[in-house]
PDB file of C-alpha atoms in Angstrom:
ATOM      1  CA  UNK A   1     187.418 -53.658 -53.221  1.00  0.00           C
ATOM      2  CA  UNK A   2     189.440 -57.011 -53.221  1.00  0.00           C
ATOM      3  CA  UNK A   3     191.747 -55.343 -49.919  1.00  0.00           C
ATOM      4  CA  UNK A   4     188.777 -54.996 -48.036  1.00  0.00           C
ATOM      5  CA  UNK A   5     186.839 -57.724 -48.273  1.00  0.00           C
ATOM      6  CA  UNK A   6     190.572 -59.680 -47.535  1.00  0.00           C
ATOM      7  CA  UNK A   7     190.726 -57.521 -44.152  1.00  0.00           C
ATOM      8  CA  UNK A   8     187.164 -58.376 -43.560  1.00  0.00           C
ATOM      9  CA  UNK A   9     188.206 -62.013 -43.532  1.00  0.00           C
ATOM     10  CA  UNK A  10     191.325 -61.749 -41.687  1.00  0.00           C
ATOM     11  CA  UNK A  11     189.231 -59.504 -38.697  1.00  0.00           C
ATOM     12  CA  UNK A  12     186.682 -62.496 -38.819  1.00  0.00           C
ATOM     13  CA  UNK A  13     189.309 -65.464 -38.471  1.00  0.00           C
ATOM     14  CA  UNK A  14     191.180 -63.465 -35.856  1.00  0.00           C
ATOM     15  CA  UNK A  15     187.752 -62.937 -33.712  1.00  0.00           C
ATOM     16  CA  UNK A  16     186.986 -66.671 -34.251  1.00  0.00           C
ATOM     17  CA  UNK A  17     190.400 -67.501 -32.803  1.00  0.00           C
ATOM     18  CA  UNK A  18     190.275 -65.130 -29.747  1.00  0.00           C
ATOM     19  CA  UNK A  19     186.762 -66.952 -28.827  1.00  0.00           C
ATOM     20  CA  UNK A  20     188.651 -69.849 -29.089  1.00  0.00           C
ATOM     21  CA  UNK A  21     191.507 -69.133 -27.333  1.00  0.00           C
ATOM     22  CA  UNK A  22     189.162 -67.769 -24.809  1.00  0.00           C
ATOM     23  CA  UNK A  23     187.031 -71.283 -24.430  1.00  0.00           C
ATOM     24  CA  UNK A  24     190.508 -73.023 -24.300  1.00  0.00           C
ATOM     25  CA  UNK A  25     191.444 -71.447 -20.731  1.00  0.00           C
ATOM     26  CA  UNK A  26     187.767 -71.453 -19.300  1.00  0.00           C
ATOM     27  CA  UNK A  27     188.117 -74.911 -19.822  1.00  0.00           C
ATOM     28  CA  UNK A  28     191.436 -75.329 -18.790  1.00  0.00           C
ATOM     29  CA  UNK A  29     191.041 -73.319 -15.590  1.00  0.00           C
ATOM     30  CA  UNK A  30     187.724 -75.856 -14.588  1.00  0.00           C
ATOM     31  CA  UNK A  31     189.822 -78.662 -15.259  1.00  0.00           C
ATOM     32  CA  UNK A  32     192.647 -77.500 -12.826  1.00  0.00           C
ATOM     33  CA  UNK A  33     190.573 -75.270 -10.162  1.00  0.00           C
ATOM     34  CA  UNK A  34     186.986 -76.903 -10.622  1.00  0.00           C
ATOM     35  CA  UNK A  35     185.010 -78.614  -7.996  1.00  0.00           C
ATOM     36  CA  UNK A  36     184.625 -82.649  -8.493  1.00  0.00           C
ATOM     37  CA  UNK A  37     181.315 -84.164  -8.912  1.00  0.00           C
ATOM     38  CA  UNK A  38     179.739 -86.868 -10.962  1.00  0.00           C
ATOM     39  CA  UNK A  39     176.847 -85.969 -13.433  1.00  0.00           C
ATOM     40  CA  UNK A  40     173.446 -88.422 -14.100  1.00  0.00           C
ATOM     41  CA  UNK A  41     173.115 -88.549 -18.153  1.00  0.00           C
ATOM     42  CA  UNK A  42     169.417 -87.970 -18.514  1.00  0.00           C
ATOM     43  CA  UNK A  43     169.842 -87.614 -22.483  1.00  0.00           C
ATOM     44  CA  UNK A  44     172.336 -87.017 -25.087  1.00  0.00           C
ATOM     45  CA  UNK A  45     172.670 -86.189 -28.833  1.00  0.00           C
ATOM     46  CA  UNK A  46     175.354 -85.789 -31.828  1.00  0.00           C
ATOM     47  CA  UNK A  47     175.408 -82.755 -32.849  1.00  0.00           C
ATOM     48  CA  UNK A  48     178.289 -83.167 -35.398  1.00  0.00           C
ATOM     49  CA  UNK A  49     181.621 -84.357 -36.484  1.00  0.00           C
ATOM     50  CA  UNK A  50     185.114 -82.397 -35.850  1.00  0.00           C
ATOM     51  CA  UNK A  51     188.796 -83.079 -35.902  1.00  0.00           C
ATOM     52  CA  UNK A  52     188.787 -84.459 -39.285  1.00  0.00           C
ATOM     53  CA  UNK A  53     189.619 -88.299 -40.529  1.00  0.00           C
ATOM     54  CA  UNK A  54     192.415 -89.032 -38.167  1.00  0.00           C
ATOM     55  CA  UNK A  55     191.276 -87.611 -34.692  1.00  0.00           C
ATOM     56  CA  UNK A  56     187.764 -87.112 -35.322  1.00  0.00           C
ATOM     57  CA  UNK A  57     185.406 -86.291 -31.976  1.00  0.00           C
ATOM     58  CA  UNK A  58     181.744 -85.465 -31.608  1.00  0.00           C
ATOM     59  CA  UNK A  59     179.832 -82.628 -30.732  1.00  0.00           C
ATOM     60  CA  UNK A  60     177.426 -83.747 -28.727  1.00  0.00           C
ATOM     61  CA  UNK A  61     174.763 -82.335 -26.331  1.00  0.00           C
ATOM     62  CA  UNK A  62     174.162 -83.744 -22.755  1.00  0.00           C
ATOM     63  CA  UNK A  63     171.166 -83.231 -20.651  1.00  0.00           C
ATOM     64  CA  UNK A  64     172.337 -83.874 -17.074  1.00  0.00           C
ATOM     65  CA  UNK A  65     171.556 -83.865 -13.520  1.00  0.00           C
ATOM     66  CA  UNK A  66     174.874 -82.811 -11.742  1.00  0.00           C
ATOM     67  CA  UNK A  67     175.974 -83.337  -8.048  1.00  0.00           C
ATOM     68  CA  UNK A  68     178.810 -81.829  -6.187  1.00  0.00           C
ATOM     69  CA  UNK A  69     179.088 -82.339  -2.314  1.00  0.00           C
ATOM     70  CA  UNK A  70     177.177 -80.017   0.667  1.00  0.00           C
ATOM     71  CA  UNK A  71     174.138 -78.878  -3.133  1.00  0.00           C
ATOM     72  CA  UNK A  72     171.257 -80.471  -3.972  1.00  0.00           C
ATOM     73  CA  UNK A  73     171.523 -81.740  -7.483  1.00  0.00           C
ATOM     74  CA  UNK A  74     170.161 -79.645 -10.514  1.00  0.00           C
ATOM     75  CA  UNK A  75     169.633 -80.091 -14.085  1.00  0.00           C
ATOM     76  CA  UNK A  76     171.808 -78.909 -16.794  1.00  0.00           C
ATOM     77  CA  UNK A  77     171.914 -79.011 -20.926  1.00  0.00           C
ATOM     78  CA  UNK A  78     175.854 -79.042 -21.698  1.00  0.00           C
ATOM     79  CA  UNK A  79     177.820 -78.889 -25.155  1.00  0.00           C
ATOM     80  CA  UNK A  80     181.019 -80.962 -25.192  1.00  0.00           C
ATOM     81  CA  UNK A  81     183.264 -82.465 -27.283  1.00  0.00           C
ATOM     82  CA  UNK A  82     183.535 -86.123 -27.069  1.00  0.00           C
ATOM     83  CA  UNK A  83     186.335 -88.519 -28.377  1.00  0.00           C
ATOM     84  CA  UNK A  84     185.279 -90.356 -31.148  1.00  0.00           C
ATOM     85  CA  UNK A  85     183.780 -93.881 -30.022  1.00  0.00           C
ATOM     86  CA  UNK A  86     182.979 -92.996 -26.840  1.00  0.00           C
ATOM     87  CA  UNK A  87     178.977 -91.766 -27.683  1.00  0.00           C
ATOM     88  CA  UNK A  88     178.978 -95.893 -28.209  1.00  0.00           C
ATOM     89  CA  UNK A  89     179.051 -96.355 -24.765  1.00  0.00           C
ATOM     90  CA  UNK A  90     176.726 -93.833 -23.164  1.00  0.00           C
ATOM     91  CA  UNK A  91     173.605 -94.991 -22.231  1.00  0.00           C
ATOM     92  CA  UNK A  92     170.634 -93.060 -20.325  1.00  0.00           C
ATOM     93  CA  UNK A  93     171.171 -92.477 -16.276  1.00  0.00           C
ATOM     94  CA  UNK A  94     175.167 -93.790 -16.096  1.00  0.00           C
ATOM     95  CA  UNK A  95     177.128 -92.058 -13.822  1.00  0.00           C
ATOM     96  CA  UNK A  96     179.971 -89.556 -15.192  1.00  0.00           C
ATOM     97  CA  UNK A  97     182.442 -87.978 -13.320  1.00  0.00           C
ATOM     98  CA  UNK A  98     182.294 -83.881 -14.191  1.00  0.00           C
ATOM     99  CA  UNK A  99     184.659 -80.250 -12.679  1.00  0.00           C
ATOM    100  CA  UNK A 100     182.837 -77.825 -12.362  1.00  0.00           C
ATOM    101  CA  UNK A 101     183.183 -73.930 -11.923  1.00  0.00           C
ATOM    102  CA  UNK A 102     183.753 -72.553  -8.446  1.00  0.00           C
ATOM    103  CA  UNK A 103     181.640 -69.836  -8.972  1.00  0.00           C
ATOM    104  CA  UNK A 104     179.572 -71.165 -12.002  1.00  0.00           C
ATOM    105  CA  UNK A 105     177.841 -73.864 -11.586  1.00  0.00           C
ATOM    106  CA  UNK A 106     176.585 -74.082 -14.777  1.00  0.00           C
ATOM    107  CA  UNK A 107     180.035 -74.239 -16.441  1.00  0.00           C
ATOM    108  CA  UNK A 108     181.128 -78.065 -16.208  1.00  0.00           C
ATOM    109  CA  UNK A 109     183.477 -80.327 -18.099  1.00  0.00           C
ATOM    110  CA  UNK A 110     182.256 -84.322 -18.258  1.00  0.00           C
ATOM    111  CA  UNK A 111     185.763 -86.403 -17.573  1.00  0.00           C
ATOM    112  CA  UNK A 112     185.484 -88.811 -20.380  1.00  0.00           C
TER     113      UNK A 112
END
């Protein structure tokens, strides 16, 4: 009974890491292929704590209102993490520079 409830967890980490893996290069491929724009921060909140003591960042959800040249702006609710500290100095309609997808608009990464 032990053996399979071991393989049970070891088939549940492994999943975990192949989502995260898969995240990894999404995010990696709109950083190096993804259209520039700048994002309006209508709202944001912590969602939590990650990374530990030492290099600790923020979950935090942003509600914004994104712009990339030759489309009219549209709304979007993003998850991101942030570097610790930084949540100190974001404040309600400042400008942030964000990539987004070619093909997905709703896939962006804020440039903190």
């Amino acid at each position: 009974m032990a053996g399979y409830i071991l393989i049970l967890i070891g088939v549940i980490f492994i999943a975990i890491g192949i989502y995260q893996r898969k995240l990894y290069l999404q995010e990696t491929e709109i950083r190096e292929n993804g259209i520039d724009g700048h994002a309006k921060l209508v709202n944001w909140w912590i969602l939590g704590k990650d990374g530990g003591e030492l290099n600790a960042e923020e979950y935090c959800k942003f509600e914004l209102e994104v712009t990339i040249e030759g489309k009219p702006p549209y709304k979007l609710i993003h998850r991101q993490l942030v570097p610790f500290g930084i949540y100190n100095h974001l404040y309600r309609g400042m400008i942030l520079p964000v990539k987004v997808h070619q093909d997905k608009p709703e896939r962006v990464i804020l440039i903190f």
